PDB file of C-alpha atoms and ligand atoms in Angstrom:
ATOM      1  CA  MET A   1     111.160  92.008  88.685  1.00 92.00           C
ATOM      2  CA  THR A   2     109.329  88.595  88.754  1.00 97.00           C
ATOM      3  CA  GLU A   3     105.635  87.911  90.237  1.00 98.00           C
ATOM      4  CA  ARG A   4     107.574  85.625  92.783  1.00 97.00           C
ATOM      5  CA  GLU A   5     110.066  88.372  93.734  1.00 98.00           C
ATOM      6  CA  LEU A   6     107.028  90.987  94.069  1.00 98.00           C
ATOM      7  CA  MET A   7     105.311  88.541  96.403  1.00 97.00           C
ATOM      8  CA  GLN A   8     108.735  88.096  98.332  1.00 97.00           C
ATOM      9  CA  ALA A   9     108.791  91.726  98.711  1.00 98.00           C
ATOM     10  CA  ALA A  10     105.309  92.172  99.977  1.00 97.00           C
ATOM     11  CA  GLN A  11     106.225  89.139 102.544  1.00 96.00           C
ATOM     12  CA  ASP A  12     109.194  91.232 103.689  1.00 97.00           C
ATOM     13  CA  ALA A  13     107.048  94.479 103.963  1.00 98.00           C
ATOM     14  CA  ARG A  14     104.854  92.387 106.248  1.00 97.00           C
ATOM     15  CA  LYS A  15     107.555  92.268 109.015  1.00 97.00           C
ATOM     16  CA  ASN A  16     106.857  96.040 109.577  1.00 98.00           C
ATOM     17  CA  SER A  17     103.212  95.735 110.103  1.00 98.00           C
ATOM     18  CA  TYR A  18     102.071  97.584 113.359  1.00 98.00           C
ATOM     19  CA  SER A  19      99.225  95.771 114.472  1.00 98.00           C
ATOM     20  CA  PRO A  20      99.017  95.544 118.177  1.00 98.00           C
ATOM     21  CA  TYR A  21      95.151  95.266 117.962  1.00 98.00           C
ATOM     22  CA  SER A  22      94.245  92.622 115.132  1.00 98.00           C
ATOM     23  CA  HIS A  23      97.520  90.953 115.399  1.00 97.00           C
ATOM     24  CA  PHE A  24      96.826  90.327 111.520  1.00 96.00           C
ATOM     25  CA  CYS A  25     100.055  91.682 109.556  1.00 97.00           C
ATOM     26  CA  VAL A  26     100.055  92.667 106.036  1.00 97.00           C
ATOM     27  CA  GLY A  27     102.315  93.628 103.295  1.00 97.00           C
ATOM     28  CA  ALA A  28     102.019  95.007 100.157  1.00 98.00           C
ATOM     29  CA  ALA A  29     104.763  95.534  97.011  1.00 98.00           C
ATOM     30  CA  LEU A  30     103.665  97.553  94.153  1.00 98.00           C
ATOM     31  CA  VAL A  31     105.701  97.937  91.153  1.00 98.00           C
ATOM     32  CA  THR A  32     105.434 101.142  88.575  1.00 98.00           C
ATOM     33  CA  LYS A  33     105.680 100.596  85.123  1.00 98.00           C
ATOM     34  CA  SER A  34     109.269 102.168  85.187  1.00 97.00           C
ATOM     35  CA  GLY A  35     109.982  99.254  87.522  1.00 98.00           C
ATOM     36  CA  LYS A  36     110.282 101.066  90.751  1.00 98.00           C
ATOM     37  CA  LEU A  37     109.089  99.486  93.706  1.00 98.00           C
ATOM     38  CA  TYR A  38     107.076 100.544  96.714  1.00 99.00           C
ATOM     39  CA  THR A  39     106.274  98.472  99.606  1.00 99.00           C
ATOM     40  CA  GLY A  40     103.998  98.950 102.525  1.00 98.00           C
ATOM     41  CA  CYS A  41     102.615  97.543 105.698  1.00 98.00           C
ATOM     42  CA  ASN A  42      99.293  97.953 107.842  1.00 98.00           C
ATOM     43  CA  ILE A  43      99.543 100.675 110.416  1.00 98.00           C
ATOM     44  CA  GLU A  44      97.098 100.231 113.250  1.00 98.00           C
ATOM     45  CA  ASN A  45      95.961 102.841 115.628  1.00 98.00           C
ATOM     46  CA  ALA A  46      94.249 102.948 119.129  1.00 98.00           C
ATOM     47  CA  ALA A  47      91.438 104.821 117.455  1.00 98.00           C
ATOM     48  CA  TYR A  48      90.633 102.048 114.973  1.00 98.00           C
ATOM     49  CA  PRO A  49      89.155 103.821 111.898  1.00 98.00           C
ATOM     50  CA  ALA A  50      92.826 105.509 111.909  1.00 98.00           C
ATOM     51  CA  THR A  51      94.264 102.333 110.706  1.00 98.00           C
ATOM     52  CA  VAL A  52      95.666 102.046 107.119  1.00 98.00           C
ATOM     53  CA  CYS A  53      96.173  99.127 105.177  1.00 98.00           C
ATOM     54  CA  ALA A  54      99.148  97.862 103.696  1.00 98.00           C
ATOM     55  CA  GLU A  55      97.841  98.337 100.182  1.00 98.00           C
ATOM     56  CA  ARG A  56      97.042 101.936 100.468  1.00 99.00           C
ATOM     57  CA  THR A  57     100.272 102.632 102.561  1.00 99.00           C
ATOM     58  CA  ALA A  58     102.114 101.190  99.395  1.00 99.00           C
ATOM     59  CA  LEU A  59      99.924 103.099  97.151  1.00 99.00           C
ATOM     60  CA  PHE A  60      99.945 106.514  98.926  1.00 98.00           C
ATOM     61  CA  LYS A  61     103.898 106.248  99.172  1.00 98.00           C
ATOM     62  CA  ALA A  62     104.268 106.081  95.515  1.00 98.00           C
ATOM     63  CA  VAL A  63     101.645 108.478  94.586  1.00 98.00           C
ATOM     64  CA  SER A  64     103.106 110.937  97.066  1.00 98.00           C
ATOM     65  CA  GLU A  65     106.589 110.655  94.993  1.00 98.00           C
ATOM     66  CA  GLY A  66     104.928 111.696  91.949  1.00 98.00           C
ATOM     67  CA  GLU A  67     104.232 108.157  90.569  1.00 98.00           C
ATOM     68  CA  ARG A  68     101.116 107.572  88.631  1.00 98.00           C
ATOM     69  CA  ALA A  69     101.498 104.514  86.202  1.00 98.00           C
ATOM     70  CA  PHE A  70     101.495 100.837  88.086  1.00 98.00           C
ATOM     71  CA  GLN A  71     102.327  97.821  86.865  1.00 98.00           C
ATOM     72  CA  MET A  72     101.395  95.072  89.533  1.00 98.00           C
ATOM     73  CA  LEU A  73     100.475  94.677  93.059  1.00 98.00           C
ATOM     74  CA  ALA A  74     101.117  91.968  95.458  1.00 98.00           C
ATOM     75  CA  VAL A  75      99.613  91.333  99.011  1.00 98.00           C
ATOM     76  CA  VAL A  76     100.526  88.770 101.495  1.00 97.00           C
ATOM     77  CA  GLY A  77      98.898  88.849 105.095  1.00 97.00           C
ATOM     78  CA  GLY A  78      98.118  86.497 107.906  1.00 96.00           C
ATOM     79  CA  LYS A  79      97.852  86.019 111.643  1.00 96.00           C
ATOM     80  CA  GLU A  80     100.889  87.159 113.565  1.00 94.00           C
ATOM     81  CA  GLY A  81     103.544  84.610 114.053  1.00 86.00           C
ATOM     82  CA  GLU A  82     101.600  82.028 111.365  1.00 85.00           C
ATOM     83  CA  THR A  83     102.548  81.232 108.252  1.00 74.00           C
ATOM     84  CA  ALA A  84     101.194  83.891 105.777  1.00 75.00           C
ATOM     85  CA  GLU A  85      97.630  82.925 104.146  1.00 78.00           C
ATOM     86  CA  PHE A  86      95.755  84.612 101.529  1.00 89.00           C
ATOM     87  CA  CYS A  87      94.579  88.038 101.791  1.00 95.00           C
ATOM     88  CA  SER A  88      92.388  89.735  99.926  1.00 95.00           C
ATOM     89  CA  PRO A  89      92.198  93.420  99.819  1.00 98.00           C
ATOM     90  CA  CYS A  90      89.460  95.517 101.538  1.00 98.00           C
ATOM     91  CA  GLY A  91      86.913  97.390  99.589  1.00 98.00           C
ATOM     92  CA  VAL A  92      88.527 101.056 100.426  1.00 98.00           C
ATOM     93  CA  CYS A  93      91.952  99.624  99.036  1.00 98.00           C
ATOM     94  CA  ARG A  94      90.018  98.341  95.938  1.00 98.00           C
ATOM     95  CA  GLN A  95      88.390 101.736  95.387  1.00 98.00           C
ATOM     96  CA  ALA A  96      91.833 103.666  96.022  1.00 98.00           C
ATOM     97  CA  LEU A  97      93.719 101.365  93.629  1.00 98.00           C
ATOM     98  CA  ALA A  98      90.752 101.926  90.947  1.00 98.00           C
ATOM     99  CA  GLU A  99      91.519 105.598  91.083  1.00 98.00           C
ATOM    100  CA  PHE A 100      94.986 105.045  89.539  1.00 98.00           C
ATOM    101  CA  CYS A 101      94.877 101.390  88.195  1.00 98.00           C
ATOM    102  CA  PRO A 102      92.549 100.135  85.183  1.00 97.00           C
ATOM    103  CA  PRO A 103      90.697  96.871  85.466  1.00 97.00           C
ATOM    104  CA  ASP A 104      93.104  94.767  83.909  1.00 98.00           C
ATOM    105  CA  PHE A 105      95.575  95.750  86.503  1.00 98.00           C
ATOM    106  CA  PRO A 106      96.920  92.767  87.973  1.00 98.00           C
ATOM    107  CA  VAL A 107      96.855  91.691  91.859  1.00 98.00           C
ATOM    108  CA  LEU A 108      99.011  88.698  93.147  1.00 98.00           C
ATOM    109  CA  LEU A 109      97.313  87.378  96.403  1.00 98.00           C
ATOM    110  CA  GLY A 110      98.654  84.459  98.493  1.00 97.00           C
ATOM    111  CA  THR A 111     102.244  83.481  99.466  1.00 95.00           C
ATOM    112  CA  PRO A 112     105.504  83.468  97.632  1.00 94.00           C
ATOM    113  CA  ALA A 113     105.333  79.980  97.352  1.00 94.00           C
ATOM    114  CA  HIS A 114     101.755  79.885  96.055  1.00 96.00           C
ATOM    115  CA  PHE A 115      99.816  82.914  94.778  1.00 97.00           C
ATOM    116  CA  GLU A 116      96.767  83.448  92.409  1.00 97.00           C
ATOM    117  CA  LYS A 117      96.642  86.193  89.732  1.00 98.00           C
ATOM    118  CA  TYR A 118      93.469  88.407  89.694  1.00 98.00           C
ATOM    119  CA  THR A 119      92.731  91.640  87.953  1.00 98.00           C
ATOM    120  CA  LEU A 120      91.527  94.606  89.411  1.00 98.00           C
ATOM    121  CA  GLY A 121      88.402  94.475  87.698  1.00 98.00           C
ATOM    122  CA  GLU A 122      87.805  91.089  89.090  1.00 98.00           C
ATOM    123  CA  LEU A 123      87.987  92.427  92.472  1.00 98.00           C
ATOM    124  CA  LEU A 124      85.988  95.470  92.201  1.00 98.00           C
ATOM    125  CA  PRO A 125      83.603  95.009  89.134  1.00 97.00           C
ATOM    126  CA  HIS A 126      81.603  98.134  88.062  1.00 95.00           C
ATOM    127  CA  SER A 127      83.720 100.581  90.217  1.00 93.00           C
ATOM    128  CA  PHE A 128      82.916 104.027  90.309  1.00 92.00           C
ATOM    129  CA  THR A 129      85.908 106.269  88.846  1.00 88.00           C
ATOM    130  CA  SER A 130      86.188 109.602  87.349  1.00 90.00           C
ATOM    131  CA  GLU A 131      84.656 108.351  84.142  1.00 88.00           C
ATOM    132  CA  ASN A 132      81.344 107.756  85.864  1.00 91.00           C
ATOM    133  CA  PHE A 133      80.744 111.596  85.752  1.00 90.00           C
TER     134      PHE A 133
HETATM  135  N1  LIG B 201      94.500  94.843 106.224  1.00 91.44           N
HETATM  136  C1  LIG B 201      95.381  95.268 105.128  1.00 91.44           C
HETATM  137  O1  LIG B 201      96.284  95.668 105.847  1.00 91.44           O
HETATM  138  N2  LIG B 201      95.098  94.673 104.133  1.00 91.44           N
HETATM  139  C2  LIG B 201      94.013  93.991 103.795  1.00 91.44           C
HETATM  140  O2  LIG B 201      94.095  93.499 102.693  1.00 91.44           O
HETATM  141  C3  LIG B 201      92.843  93.619 104.814  1.00 91.44           C
HETATM  142  C4  LIG B 201      93.329  93.958 106.240  1.00 91.44           C
HETATM  143  C5  LIG B 201      94.851  95.071 107.753  1.00 91.44           C
HETATM  144  C6  LIG B 201      93.862  96.090 108.459  1.00 91.44           C
HETATM  145  C7  LIG B 201      94.166  95.763 109.712  1.00 91.44           C
HETATM  146  O3  LIG B 201      95.106  96.464 110.470  1.00 91.44           O
HETATM  147  C8  LIG B 201      94.252  94.444 109.784  1.00 91.44           C
HETATM  148  O4  LIG B 201      94.541  94.028 108.578  1.00 91.44           O
HETATM  149  C9  LIG B 201      92.908  93.552 110.068  1.00 91.44           C
HETATM  150  O5  LIG B 201      91.818  93.887 109.337  1.00 91.44           O
END
């Protein structure tokens, strides 16, 4: 799967976003080292803190299926009905990713037509992991 295809998978997953409160729709696509794809969208709740982001939906779907080794993540987000814009993962999602992915893990942000590649270490420097205790 190419980087552009992974971004497209994130964009497609975004269509399932359940975001009646923020009207901000996010999709994520996570590919495992074995090449299997897991996608997710944000799922909001009337009790706002019960909301889960697209990135954690994808990650937890994969982990709950037994996956532990990941190759790359793509994220596409933006206001409902608008062309997707750059969307950066929240701190909770960065921390959840750091549990399973190393600092050099690639994270693609933007749209399928224009995206930028970061590492998880760039997004979450000096992270707290199991190696800290
Ligand atoms: N959201 C995500 O799903 N991922 C991000 O990277 C940032 C924010 C969601 C959470 C909430 O449903 C909406 O976007 C607005 O914060």
